Amino acid sequence: MKITGYCKQGVLTLNFNGELDHHSARAAMKALGERIDAFMPRECVLNFKELTFMDSSGIALILRADKRMKEIDGRLLVVNVPAQPMRVLDASGIDRLINISGK
Amino acid sequence: MAVANYTKIEFLGKSANESFARSAAACFAAQLDPTLEELGDLKTAVSEAVTNCIVHAYPNEIGRIQMKCRIMGDDTFEVSIKDWGCGIEDIKKAMEPLFTTGGEDRSGMGFSIMECFMDTVKVKSKVGKGTTVTMKKKIARKKSR
Ligand SMILES: Nc1ncnc2c1ncn2[C@@H]1O[C@H](COP(=O)(O)OP(=O)(O)OP(=O)(O)O)[C@@H](O)[C@H]1O
Ligand SMILES: [Mg+2]
């Protein structure tokens, strides 16, 4: 799992590349938390375009990112979600809590 | 139902083996000619069950995990994932959505995802002895699609 990103005009975009499971989640959460803390964006966009696999570990990551963004009065968006991760998000019902859009 | 083919793999409960286990199961299932969606479902369900062994069954050690995959004569894929870890006290409660003993790192959705993506999920567990999760999914033949 590789995370790259940039912040422009208060919008932090983070690109997830690879597989997000329990093995990769801890480092991903750390990278995400550090970047939110560094930029304090008003909007954080998780770009899942190159996310090749995700299980429930990804749900916990999204929920924590959302919580962190709410703490700084910002909002979280999850975009370009491929079919397999989308099925996991649908099954979990968090699409009702988080702003998610497909590929 | 007769077993048409099977494989048995044992590995250490290291998180690096999560992707190994789900890929191995998907590779074995490939002979049933599943759709990409069916393959994704199998991989996700296996990933959930194996992660549970690593996170919950063996919280303070690196234990042994066994995965058996069977292909039945009626094109049902069956996978069972077994650990010799702490076991589950109340299986019914453990399988409820959002129930977790894992804190903020976990969402309590693992069993719900397994149940959603597979046709059946059966859990056998004994406290102090270990847990076996057996899941089945019928793979539709391309011809009949
Ligand atoms: N193999 C196992 N050994 C011991 N306990 C288990 C095992 N599998 C599951 N459990 C228990 O069942 C609970 C629910 O499991 P489930 O996979 O649904 O959620 P989770 O693992 O807590 O969170 P998530 O899967 O969303 O990351 C776990 O928190 C744990 O207490
Ligand atoms: Mg789990």
Short mmCIF file of C-alpha atoms and ligand atoms in Angstrom, two decimals:
data_model
loop_
_atom_site.label_atom_id
_atom_site.label_comp_id
_atom_site.label_asym_id
_atom_site.label_seq_id
_atom_site.Cartn_x
_atom_site.Cartn_y
_atom_site.Cartn_z
CA MET A 1 0.00 0.00 0.00
CA LYS A 2 1.39 3.35 -1.09
CA ILE A 3 -0.18 6.68 -0.18
CA THR A 4 0.73 9.82 -2.06
CA GLY A 5 -0.94 13.17 -1.79
CA TYR A 6 -0.97 16.91 -2.00
CA CYS A 7 -2.81 19.79 -0.41
CA LYS A 8 -4.18 22.62 -2.51
CA GLN A 9 -6.38 25.46 -1.27
CA GLY A 10 -7.34 23.62 1.88
CA VAL A 11 -8.21 20.38 0.08
CA LEU A 12 -5.99 17.45 0.99
CA THR A 13 -6.09 14.68 -1.63
CA LEU A 14 -4.65 11.30 -0.72
CA ASN A 15 -4.19 8.61 -3.39
CA PHE A 16 -4.31 5.02 -2.16
CA ASN A 17 -2.34 2.59 -4.29
CA GLY A 18 -2.42 -1.17 -3.55
CA GLU A 19 -4.23 -3.37 -1.02
CA LEU A 20 -5.76 -2.08 2.21
CA ASP A 21 -6.02 -4.86 4.79
CA HIS A 22 -5.03 -5.34 8.44
CA HIS A 23 -1.40 -5.76 7.32
CA SER A 24 -1.23 -2.36 5.64
CA ALA A 25 -3.83 -0.45 7.69
CA ARG A 26 -1.64 0.67 10.56
CA ALA A 27 0.94 2.39 8.34
CA ALA A 28 -1.87 3.82 6.18
CA MET A 29 -3.63 5.26 9.24
CA LYS A 30 -0.38 6.78 10.46
CA ALA A 31 0.34 8.39 7.08
CA LEU A 32 -3.20 9.72 6.89
CA GLY A 33 -3.19 11.11 10.44
CA GLU A 34 0.17 12.80 9.95
CA ARG A 35 -0.93 14.52 6.75
CA ILE A 36 -4.23 15.73 8.22
CA ASP A 37 -2.35 17.11 11.24
CA ALA A 38 0.26 18.78 9.04
CA PHE A 39 -2.14 20.50 6.61
CA MET A 40 -5.27 20.90 8.77
CA PRO A 41 -7.38 20.86 5.58
CA ARG A 42 -11.05 21.85 5.41
CA GLU A 43 -11.64 18.90 3.13
CA CYS A 44 -9.88 15.53 2.90
CA VAL A 45 -10.38 13.44 -0.25
CA LEU A 46 -9.45 9.77 -0.15
CA ASN A 47 -8.89 8.79 -3.77
CA PHE A 48 -9.37 4.99 -4.04
CA LYS A 49 -8.88 4.83 -7.82
CA GLU A 50 -5.82 2.54 -7.53
CA LEU A 51 -7.07 0.59 -4.52
CA THR A 52 -6.89 -3.03 -5.68
CA PHE A 53 -8.36 -4.66 -2.56
CA MET A 54 -10.02 -3.60 0.69
CA ASP A 55 -11.56 -5.47 3.63
CA SER A 56 -13.10 -4.33 6.93
CA SER A 57 -9.77 -2.83 7.99
CA GLY A 58 -10.53 -0.09 5.47
CA ILE A 59 -13.86 0.67 7.14
CA ALA A 60 -12.14 1.38 10.46
CA LEU A 61 -9.64 3.60 8.64
CA ILE A 62 -12.36 5.63 6.90
CA LEU A 63 -14.32 6.05 10.14
CA ARG A 64 -11.24 7.27 11.98
CA ALA A 65 -10.34 9.69 9.21
CA ASP A 66 -13.91 11.02 9.30
CA LYS A 67 -13.74 11.47 13.06
CA ARG A 68 -10.44 13.33 12.78
CA MET A 69 -11.81 15.63 10.05
CA LYS A 70 -14.92 16.40 12.11
CA GLU A 71 -12.68 17.32 15.06
CA ILE A 72 -11.11 20.06 12.94
CA ASP A 73 -14.48 21.10 11.45
CA GLY A 74 -13.61 19.66 8.07
CA ARG A 75 -15.23 16.99 5.96
CA LEU A 76 -14.17 13.71 4.40
CA LEU A 77 -14.90 12.45 0.90
CA VAL A 78 -14.12 9.00 -0.52
CA VAL A 79 -13.95 9.02 -4.32
CA ASN A 80 -13.28 6.75 -7.33
CA VAL A 81 -14.09 3.59 -5.35
CA PRO A 82 -13.61 0.43 -7.51
CA ALA A 83 -16.11 -2.45 -7.51
CA GLN A 84 -14.61 -4.73 -4.82
CA PRO A 85 -14.06 -2.03 -2.16
CA MET A 86 -17.51 -0.62 -3.02
CA ARG A 87 -19.14 -3.98 -2.24
CA VAL A 88 -17.42 -3.96 1.16
CA LEU A 89 -18.59 -0.39 1.85
CA ASP A 90 -22.14 -1.26 0.74
CA ALA A 91 -22.22 -4.34 2.98
CA SER A 92 -21.03 -2.32 5.96
CA GLY A 93 -23.63 0.40 5.55
CA ILE A 94 -21.13 3.21 6.10
CA ASP A 95 -22.20 4.74 2.81
CA ARG A 96 -25.01 6.18 4.94
CA LEU A 97 -22.53 8.00 7.19
CA ILE A 98 -19.77 8.99 4.78
CA ASN A 99 -19.78 10.76 1.43
CA ILE A 100 -18.71 8.02 -1.00
CA SER A 101 -18.67 7.93 -4.79
CA GLY A 102 -17.76 5.15 -7.21
CA LYS A 103 -15.27 4.90 -10.03
CA MET B 1 -21.97 -34.12 -2.21
CA ALA B 2 -18.70 -35.57 -3.51
CA VAL B 3 -15.46 -33.60 -3.23
CA ALA B 4 -14.07 -32.87 -6.69
CA ASN B 5 -10.83 -31.26 -5.55
CA TYR B 6 -9.23 -29.95 -2.39
CA THR B 7 -6.17 -28.25 -0.94
CA LYS B 8 -4.91 -27.67 2.57
CA ILE B 9 -2.47 -24.92 3.51
CA GLU B 10 -0.95 -24.12 6.87
CA PHE B 11 0.79 -20.85 7.63
CA LEU B 12 1.91 -18.64 10.50
CA GLY B 13 -0.47 -15.99 11.76
CA LYS B 14 1.61 -13.11 10.46
CA SER B 15 -0.22 -10.21 8.87
CA ALA B 16 1.87 -10.56 5.70
CA ASN B 17 0.08 -13.90 5.18
CA GLU B 18 -3.36 -12.26 4.89
CA SER B 19 -2.79 -11.45 1.23
CA PHE B 20 -1.13 -14.83 0.67
CA ALA B 21 -4.16 -16.70 2.06
CA ARG B 22 -6.83 -14.79 0.11
CA SER B 23 -4.81 -14.99 -3.13
CA ALA B 24 -4.21 -18.73 -2.66
CA ALA B 25 -7.94 -19.34 -2.10
CA ALA B 26 -8.82 -17.26 -5.17
CA CYS B 27 -6.23 -19.11 -7.29
CA PHE B 28 -7.68 -22.46 -6.27
CA ALA B 29 -11.25 -21.28 -6.91
CA ALA B 30 -10.25 -20.05 -10.39
CA GLN B 31 -10.82 -23.55 -11.81
CA LEU B 32 -14.56 -23.01 -11.25
CA ASP B 33 -14.32 -20.09 -13.67
CA PRO B 34 -15.88 -17.54 -11.31
CA THR B 35 -16.72 -13.96 -12.26
CA LEU B 36 -14.50 -11.14 -11.01
CA GLU B 37 -17.21 -10.25 -8.52
CA GLU B 38 -17.38 -13.80 -7.15
CA LEU B 39 -13.58 -13.90 -6.86
CA GLY B 40 -13.60 -10.58 -5.03
CA ASP B 41 -16.24 -11.89 -2.63
CA LEU B 42 -14.19 -15.03 -1.87
CA LYS B 43 -11.02 -13.02 -1.31
CA THR B 44 -12.78 -10.59 1.01
CA ALA B 45 -14.42 -13.35 3.09
CA VAL B 46 -11.11 -15.24 3.45
CA SER B 47 -9.31 -12.04 4.36
CA GLU B 48 -11.83 -11.38 7.14
CA ALA B 49 -11.58 -14.88 8.62
CA VAL B 50 -7.77 -14.99 8.48
CA THR B 51 -7.43 -11.49 9.95
CA ASN B 52 -9.69 -12.54 12.83
CA CYS B 53 -7.31 -15.42 13.65
CA ILE B 54 -4.32 -13.08 13.64
CA VAL B 55 -5.96 -10.22 15.56
CA HIS B 56 -8.31 -12.02 17.97
CA ALA B 57 -7.36 -15.68 18.28
CA TYR B 58 -3.67 -15.02 18.90
CA PRO B 59 -3.46 -11.57 20.53
CA ASN B 60 -0.05 -12.13 22.12
CA GLU B 61 1.61 -14.74 19.96
CA ILE B 62 2.09 -15.78 16.36
CA GLY B 63 -0.01 -18.92 16.06
CA ARG B 64 -0.78 -21.51 13.44
CA ILE B 65 -3.59 -21.10 10.91
CA GLN B 66 -4.93 -23.80 8.62
CA MET B 67 -6.97 -23.15 5.50
CA LYS B 68 -8.77 -25.93 3.65
CA CYS B 69 -10.43 -25.30 0.31
CA ARG B 70 -12.77 -27.80 -1.30
CA ILE B 71 -14.53 -27.81 -4.61
CA MET B 72 -17.68 -29.89 -4.50
CA GLY B 73 -19.26 -31.76 -7.41
CA ASP B 74 -22.04 -29.17 -7.64
CA ASP B 75 -19.54 -26.30 -8.14
CA THR B 76 -19.78 -25.11 -4.57
CA PHE B 77 -16.59 -23.62 -3.18
CA GLU B 78 -16.04 -24.40 0.47
CA VAL B 79 -13.31 -22.85 2.60
CA SER B 80 -12.60 -23.49 6.26
CA ILE B 81 -10.18 -21.46 8.34
CA LYS B 82 -9.00 -22.87 11.62
CA ASP B 83 -6.97 -21.55 14.53
CA TRP B 84 -5.89 -23.00 17.87
CA GLY B 85 -6.23 -19.69 19.69
CA CYS B 86 -8.36 -18.25 22.50
CA GLY B 87 -11.76 -19.26 21.10
CA ILE B 88 -15.06 -17.34 21.17
CA GLU B 89 -17.24 -17.35 24.29
CA ASP B 90 -20.53 -16.19 22.73
CA ILE B 91 -20.59 -16.93 18.99
CA LYS B 92 -24.03 -15.41 18.42
CA LYS B 93 -22.96 -12.14 19.95
CA ALA B 94 -19.60 -12.15 18.12
CA MET B 95 -21.47 -12.42 14.80
CA GLU B 96 -23.70 -9.40 15.46
CA PRO B 97 -22.89 -6.39 13.26
CA LEU B 98 -20.68 -3.81 14.99
CA PHE B 99 -19.76 -6.15 17.86
CA THR B 100 -16.01 -5.99 18.40
CA THR B 101 -13.48 -6.59 21.14
CA GLY B 102 -10.87 -4.92 18.95
CA GLY B 103 -11.27 -1.25 19.86
CA GLU B 104 -10.78 1.63 17.41
CA ASP B 105 -8.68 -0.37 14.95
CA ARG B 106 -11.63 -2.64 14.12
CA SER B 107 -15.17 -1.99 12.99
CA GLY B 108 -16.96 -5.18 14.07
CA MET B 109 -18.08 -5.84 10.49
CA GLY B 110 -15.99 -8.92 9.65
CA PHE B 111 -18.65 -11.60 10.20
CA SER B 112 -21.34 -9.45 8.57
CA ILE B 113 -19.17 -9.13 5.46
CA MET B 114 -18.50 -12.90 5.41
CA GLU B 115 -22.26 -13.56 5.68
CA CYS B 116 -23.05 -11.02 3.00
CA PHE B 117 -20.48 -12.34 0.49
CA MET B 118 -20.84 -16.10 1.05
CA ASP B 119 -23.94 -18.33 0.91
CA THR B 120 -23.34 -19.84 4.36
CA VAL B 121 -20.99 -19.11 7.27
CA LYS B 122 -20.65 -21.58 10.15
CA VAL B 123 -18.56 -20.96 13.25
CA LYS B 124 -17.37 -23.64 15.65
CA SER B 125 -15.42 -22.52 18.67
CA LYS B 126 -14.27 -23.63 22.08
CA VAL B 127 -12.79 -21.24 24.61
CA GLY B 128 -9.09 -22.00 25.08
CA LYS B 129 -9.09 -24.50 22.19
CA GLY B 130 -9.70 -22.50 19.02
CA THR B 131 -12.11 -21.60 16.26
CA THR B 132 -13.08 -22.94 12.84
CA VAL B 133 -15.00 -20.81 10.35
CA THR B 134 -16.49 -22.72 7.40
CA MET B 135 -17.95 -20.81 4.46
CA LYS B 136 -19.62 -21.96 1.25
CA LYS B 137 -20.44 -20.25 -2.00
CA LYS B 138 -21.96 -21.74 -5.10
CA ILE B 139 -20.20 -20.58 -8.24
CA ALA B 140 -22.54 -20.27 -11.21
CA ARG B 141 -21.33 -21.94 -14.40
CA LYS B 142 -20.64 -19.46 -17.20
CA LYS B 143 -22.72 -21.53 -19.66
CA SER B 144 -25.84 -21.12 -17.59
CA ARG B 145 -25.34 -17.41 -17.03
N1 LIG C 1 -10.84 -16.55 15.31
C1 LIG C 1 -11.31 -15.87 16.37
N2 LIG C 1 -10.83 -16.15 17.63
C2 LIG C 1 -11.29 -15.47 18.71
N3 LIG C 1 -12.21 -14.48 18.65
C3 LIG C 1 -12.71 -14.15 17.44
C4 LIG C 1 -12.30 -14.82 16.25
N4 LIG C 1 -12.98 -14.29 15.21
C5 LIG C 1 -13.78 -13.34 15.72
N5 LIG C 1 -13.65 -13.24 17.07
C6 LIG C 1 -14.42 -12.33 17.95
O1 LIG C 1 -15.58 -11.90 17.27
C7 LIG C 1 -15.63 -10.48 17.21
C8 LIG C 1 -16.30 -10.02 15.93
O2 LIG C 1 -15.51 -10.38 14.78
P1 LIG C 1 -15.69 -9.52 13.44
O3 LIG C 1 -14.73 -10.01 12.43
O4 LIG C 1 -17.14 -9.50 13.06
O5 LIG C 1 -15.32 -8.03 13.89
P2 LIG C 1 -13.87 -7.47 14.28
O6 LIG C 1 -12.80 -8.40 13.85
O7 LIG C 1 -13.89 -7.10 15.72
O8 LIG C 1 -13.79 -6.13 13.40
P3 LIG C 1 -13.50 -6.08 11.80
O9 LIG C 1 -13.61 -7.48 11.27
O10 LIG C 1 -14.56 -5.18 11.24
O11 LIG C 1 -12.15 -5.54 11.67
C9 LIG C 1 -14.19 -10.02 17.38
O12 LIG C 1 -14.07 -8.71 17.87
C10 LIG C 1 -13.65 -11.06 18.36
O13 LIG C 1 -14.02 -10.75 19.68
MG MG C 2 -12.76 -9.19 11.94
#
